Short mmCIF file of C-alpha atoms in Angstrom, two decimals:
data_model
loop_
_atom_site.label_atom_id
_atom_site.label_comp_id
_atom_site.label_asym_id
_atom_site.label_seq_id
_atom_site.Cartn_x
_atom_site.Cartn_y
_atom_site.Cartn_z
CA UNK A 1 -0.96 91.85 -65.26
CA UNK A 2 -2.93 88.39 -64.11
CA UNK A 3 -4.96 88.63 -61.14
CA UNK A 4 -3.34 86.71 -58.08
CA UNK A 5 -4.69 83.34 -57.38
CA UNK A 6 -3.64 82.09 -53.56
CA UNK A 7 -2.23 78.56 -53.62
CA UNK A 8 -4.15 75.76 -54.12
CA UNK A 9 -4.68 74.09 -50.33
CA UNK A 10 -6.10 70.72 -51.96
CA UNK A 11 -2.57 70.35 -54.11
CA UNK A 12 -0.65 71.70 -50.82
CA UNK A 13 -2.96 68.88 -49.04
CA UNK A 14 -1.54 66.22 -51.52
CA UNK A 15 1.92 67.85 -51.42
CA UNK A 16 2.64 67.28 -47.77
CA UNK A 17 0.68 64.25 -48.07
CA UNK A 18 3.67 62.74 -49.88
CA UNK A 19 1.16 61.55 -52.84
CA UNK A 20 2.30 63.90 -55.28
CA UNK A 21 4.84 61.64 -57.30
CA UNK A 22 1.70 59.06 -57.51
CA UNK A 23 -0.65 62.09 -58.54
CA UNK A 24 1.83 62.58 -61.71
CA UNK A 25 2.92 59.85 -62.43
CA UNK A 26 0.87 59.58 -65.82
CA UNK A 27 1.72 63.06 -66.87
CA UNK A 28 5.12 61.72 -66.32
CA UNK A 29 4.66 58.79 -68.72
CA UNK A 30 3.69 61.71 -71.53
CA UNK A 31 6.22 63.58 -71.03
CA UNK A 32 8.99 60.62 -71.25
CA UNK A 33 6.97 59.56 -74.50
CA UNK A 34 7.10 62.89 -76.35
CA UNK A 35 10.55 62.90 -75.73
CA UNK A 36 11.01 60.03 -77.35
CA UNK A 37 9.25 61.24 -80.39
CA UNK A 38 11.25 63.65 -80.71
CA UNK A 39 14.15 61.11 -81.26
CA UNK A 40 12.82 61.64 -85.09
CA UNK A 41 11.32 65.05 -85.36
CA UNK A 42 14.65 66.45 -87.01
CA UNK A 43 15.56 68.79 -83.97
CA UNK A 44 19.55 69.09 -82.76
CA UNK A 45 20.73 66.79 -80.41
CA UNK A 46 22.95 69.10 -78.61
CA UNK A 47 21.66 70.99 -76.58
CA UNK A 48 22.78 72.81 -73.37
CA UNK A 49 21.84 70.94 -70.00
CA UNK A 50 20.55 74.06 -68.37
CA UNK A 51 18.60 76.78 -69.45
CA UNK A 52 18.65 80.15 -67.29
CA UNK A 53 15.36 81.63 -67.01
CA UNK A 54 15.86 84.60 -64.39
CA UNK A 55 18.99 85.60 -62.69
CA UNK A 56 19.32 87.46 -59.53
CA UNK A 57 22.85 88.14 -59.44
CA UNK A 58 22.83 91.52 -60.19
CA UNK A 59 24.50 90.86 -63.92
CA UNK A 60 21.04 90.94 -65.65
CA UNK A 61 17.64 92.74 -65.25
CA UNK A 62 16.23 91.09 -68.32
CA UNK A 63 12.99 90.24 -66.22
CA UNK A 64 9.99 92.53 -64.77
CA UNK A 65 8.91 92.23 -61.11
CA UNK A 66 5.57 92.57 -59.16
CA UNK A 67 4.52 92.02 -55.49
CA UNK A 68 0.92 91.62 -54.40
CA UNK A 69 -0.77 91.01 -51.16
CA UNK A 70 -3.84 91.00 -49.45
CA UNK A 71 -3.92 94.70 -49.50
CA UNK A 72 -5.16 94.88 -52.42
CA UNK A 73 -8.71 93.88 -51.10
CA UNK A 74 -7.95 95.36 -48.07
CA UNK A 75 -5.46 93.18 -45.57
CA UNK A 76 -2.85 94.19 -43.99
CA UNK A 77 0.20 91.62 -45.13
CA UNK A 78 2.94 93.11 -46.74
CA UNK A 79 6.04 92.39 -48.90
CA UNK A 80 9.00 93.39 -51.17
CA UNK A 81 11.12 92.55 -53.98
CA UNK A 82 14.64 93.63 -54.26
CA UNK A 83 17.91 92.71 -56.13
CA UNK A 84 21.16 93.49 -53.98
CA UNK A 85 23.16 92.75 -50.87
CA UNK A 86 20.90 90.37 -48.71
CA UNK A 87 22.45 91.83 -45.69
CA UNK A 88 22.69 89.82 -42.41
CA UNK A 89 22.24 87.03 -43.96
CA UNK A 90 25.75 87.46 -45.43
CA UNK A 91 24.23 85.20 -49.08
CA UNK A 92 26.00 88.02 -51.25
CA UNK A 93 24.04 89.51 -54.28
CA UNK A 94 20.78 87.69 -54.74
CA UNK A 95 16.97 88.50 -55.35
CA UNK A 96 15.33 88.78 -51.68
CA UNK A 97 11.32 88.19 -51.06
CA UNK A 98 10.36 89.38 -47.62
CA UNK A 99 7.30 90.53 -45.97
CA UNK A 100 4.84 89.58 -43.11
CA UNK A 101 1.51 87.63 -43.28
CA UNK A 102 -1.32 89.22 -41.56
CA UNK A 103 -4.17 86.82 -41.16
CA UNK A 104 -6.66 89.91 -39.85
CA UNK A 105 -9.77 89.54 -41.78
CA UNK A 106 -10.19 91.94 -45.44
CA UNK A 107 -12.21 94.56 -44.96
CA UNK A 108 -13.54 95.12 -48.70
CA UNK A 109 -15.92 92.17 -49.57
CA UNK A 110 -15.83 90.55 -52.79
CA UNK A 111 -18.42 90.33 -55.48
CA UNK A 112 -20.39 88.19 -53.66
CA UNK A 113 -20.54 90.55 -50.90
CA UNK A 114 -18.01 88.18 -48.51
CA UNK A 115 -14.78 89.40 -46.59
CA UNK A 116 -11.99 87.50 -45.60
CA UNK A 117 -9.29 87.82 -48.39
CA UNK A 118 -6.29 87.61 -45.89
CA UNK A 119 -2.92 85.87 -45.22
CA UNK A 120 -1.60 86.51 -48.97
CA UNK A 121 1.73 87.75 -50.58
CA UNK A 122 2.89 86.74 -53.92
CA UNK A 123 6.17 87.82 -56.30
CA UNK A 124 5.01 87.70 -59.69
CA UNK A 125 8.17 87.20 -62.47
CA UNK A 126 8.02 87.83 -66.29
CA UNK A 127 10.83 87.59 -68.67
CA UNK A 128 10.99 90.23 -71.68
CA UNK A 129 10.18 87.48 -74.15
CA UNK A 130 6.65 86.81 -74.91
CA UNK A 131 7.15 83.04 -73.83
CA UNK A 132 10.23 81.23 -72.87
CA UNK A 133 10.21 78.29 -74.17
CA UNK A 134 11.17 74.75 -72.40
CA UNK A 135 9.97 72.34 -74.12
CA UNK A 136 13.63 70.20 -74.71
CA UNK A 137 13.80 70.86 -70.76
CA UNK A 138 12.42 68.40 -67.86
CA UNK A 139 12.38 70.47 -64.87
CA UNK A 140 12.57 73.98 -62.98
CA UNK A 141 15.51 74.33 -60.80
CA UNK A 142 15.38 77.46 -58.30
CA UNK A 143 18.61 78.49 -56.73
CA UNK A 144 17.21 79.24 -53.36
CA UNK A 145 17.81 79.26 -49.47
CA UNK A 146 14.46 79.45 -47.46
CA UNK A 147 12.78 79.94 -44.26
CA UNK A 148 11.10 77.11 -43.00
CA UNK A 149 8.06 77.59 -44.82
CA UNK A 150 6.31 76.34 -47.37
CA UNK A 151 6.57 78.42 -50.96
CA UNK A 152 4.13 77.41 -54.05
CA UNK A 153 5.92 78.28 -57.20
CA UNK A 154 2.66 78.52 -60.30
CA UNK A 155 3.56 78.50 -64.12
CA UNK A 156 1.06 79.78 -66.49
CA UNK A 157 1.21 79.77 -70.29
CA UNK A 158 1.31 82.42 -72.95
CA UNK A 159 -1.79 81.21 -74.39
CA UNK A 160 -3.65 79.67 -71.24
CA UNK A 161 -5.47 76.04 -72.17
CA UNK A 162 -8.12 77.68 -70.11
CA UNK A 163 -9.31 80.60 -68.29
CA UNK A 164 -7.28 81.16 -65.33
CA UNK A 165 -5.23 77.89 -64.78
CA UNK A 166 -2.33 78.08 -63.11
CA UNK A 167 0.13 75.41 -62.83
CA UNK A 168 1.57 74.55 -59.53
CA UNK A 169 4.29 73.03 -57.51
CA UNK A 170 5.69 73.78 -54.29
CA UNK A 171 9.12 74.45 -52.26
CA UNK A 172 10.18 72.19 -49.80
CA UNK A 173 10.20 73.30 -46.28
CA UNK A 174 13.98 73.77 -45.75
CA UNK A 175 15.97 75.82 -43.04
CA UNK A 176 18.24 78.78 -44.60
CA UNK A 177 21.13 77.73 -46.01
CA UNK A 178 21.52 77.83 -50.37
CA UNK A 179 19.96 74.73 -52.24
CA UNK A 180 18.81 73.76 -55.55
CA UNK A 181 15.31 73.07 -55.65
CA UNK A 182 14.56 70.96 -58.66
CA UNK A 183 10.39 71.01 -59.80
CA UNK A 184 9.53 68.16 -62.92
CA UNK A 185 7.75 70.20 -65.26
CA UNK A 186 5.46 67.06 -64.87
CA UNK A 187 4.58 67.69 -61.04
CA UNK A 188 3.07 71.30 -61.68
CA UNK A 189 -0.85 70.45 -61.04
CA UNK A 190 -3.39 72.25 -63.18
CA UNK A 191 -5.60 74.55 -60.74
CA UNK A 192 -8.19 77.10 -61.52
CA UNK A 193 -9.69 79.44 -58.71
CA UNK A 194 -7.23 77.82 -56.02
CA UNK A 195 -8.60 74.56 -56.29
CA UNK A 196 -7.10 71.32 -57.95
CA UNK A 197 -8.62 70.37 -61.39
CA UNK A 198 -10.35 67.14 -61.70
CA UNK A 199 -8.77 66.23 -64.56
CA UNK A 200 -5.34 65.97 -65.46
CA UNK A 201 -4.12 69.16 -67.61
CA UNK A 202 -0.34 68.81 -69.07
CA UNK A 203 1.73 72.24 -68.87
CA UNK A 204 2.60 73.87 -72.21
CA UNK A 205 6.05 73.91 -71.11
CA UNK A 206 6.90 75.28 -74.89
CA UNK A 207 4.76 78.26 -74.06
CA UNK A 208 5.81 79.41 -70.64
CA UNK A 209 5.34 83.18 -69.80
CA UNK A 210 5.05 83.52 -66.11
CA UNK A 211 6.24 82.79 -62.56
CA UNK A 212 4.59 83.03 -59.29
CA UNK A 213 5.75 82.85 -55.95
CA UNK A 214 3.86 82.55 -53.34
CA UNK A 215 3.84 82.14 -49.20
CA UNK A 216 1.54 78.59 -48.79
CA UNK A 217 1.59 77.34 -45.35
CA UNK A 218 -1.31 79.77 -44.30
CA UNK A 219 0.81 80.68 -40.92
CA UNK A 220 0.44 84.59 -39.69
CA UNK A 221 4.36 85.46 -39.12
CA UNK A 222 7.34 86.64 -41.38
CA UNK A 223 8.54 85.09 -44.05
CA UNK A 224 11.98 85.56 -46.55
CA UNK A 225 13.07 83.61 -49.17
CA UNK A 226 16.56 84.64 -51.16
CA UNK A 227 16.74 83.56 -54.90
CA UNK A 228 19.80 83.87 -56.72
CA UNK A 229 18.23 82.22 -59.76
CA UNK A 230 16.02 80.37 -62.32
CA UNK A 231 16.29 77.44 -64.66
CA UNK A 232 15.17 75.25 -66.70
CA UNK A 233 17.31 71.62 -66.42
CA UNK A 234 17.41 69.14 -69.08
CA UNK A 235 18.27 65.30 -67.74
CA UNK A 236 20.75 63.35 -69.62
CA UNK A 237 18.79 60.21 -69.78
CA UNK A 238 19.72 58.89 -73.36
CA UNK A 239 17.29 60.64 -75.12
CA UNK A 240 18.43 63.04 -77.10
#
């Protein structure tokens, strides 16, 4: 179990500020570099284009599942997980993240003796593997169909660089309807503590162990996101 960390609001800040791809952009340029190394490192050309991570189809349950909220310091937001029939929606078999966020203040105060841990639900994915490893893979493609609100999606390694990092990206705002939502490993932003790390930290994409989903638009209300799966997506770009 890692303890929740609420989206970062300074990367959500840069996010909707539409700076993100400049933000990157040099963790880009390593990426596209050690790809090209590996031109001569000796490993198989061939491999597949996409890589499935979790599926919510019903076919597997190769994965473990946890929800947490604010209730666990005392708020009153709440949420599920299930795999089945989304119902009205009529979207078939798929995973289905639901809830309400309460923005009433926590009641239990924190180790520095403050309340106000409110407004938070997270789904927390694992696979059975120790790590799943990505590292011939450019980006995470989620199989989705939203709500209108903004989703932060956090990647932490098996062996954390740090303490405490998580990696993050987000979910574009997008009506319901089904869409593939397609993350660079290269956008996810180191933070630590829900705020943005100074410097740039590169995700161990070889060493991946977690997911994290989480409601980020700090909005009291309902929220539901179906998920029928996750990948990883490889780009055909010459490069082995």
């Amino acid at each position: 179990y890692t303890q929740p960390r609420r989206p970062c609001l300074q990367l959500k800040a840069v996010y909707e500020s539409s700076l993100l791809p400049t933000f990157t952009k040099p963790l880009q340029i390593m990426q596209r570099f050690g790809r090209f190394l590996r031109l001569f490192d000796g490993k198989p050309d061939a491999l597949p284009p996409i890589k499935p991570i979790f599926s919510f189809d019903g076919s597997s349950t190769a994965y473990s599942a946890s929800v947490h909220t604010d209730r666990e310091w005392g708020g009153r937001s709440r949420a599920t997980f299930r795999v089945g029939n989304a119902g009205a929606s009529g979207s078939g078999v798929c995973g289905v993240f639901e809830g309400f966020i309460d923005k009433s203040p926590s009641m239990v105060p924190n180790e520095e003796g403050v309340t106000g841990r409110h407004g938070f639900a997270m789904l927390q994915l694992r696979t059975h593997e120790d790590e799943v490893g990505c590292e011939e893979y450019d980006a995470l493609a989620l199989r989705a169909s939203g709500d209108g609100r903004l989703y932060s999606v956090s990647l932490r390694n098996a062996v954390p660089l740090a303490p405490n990092i998580a990696y993050q990206g987000f979910l574009a705002r997008e009506r319901r309807g089904w869409r593939t939502y397609e993350l660079p490993f290269t956008s996810f932003a180191a933070t630590r503590g829900g705020r943005l790390l100074g410097q740039p930290r590169v995700l161990d994409v070889a060493r991946f162990s977690s997911l994290s989903i989480a409601v980020a638009d700090d909005l009291e209300g309902p929220f539901r996101l179906e998920i029928r799966g996750v990948e990883a997506l490889r780009e055909d770009d010459g490069l082995g």
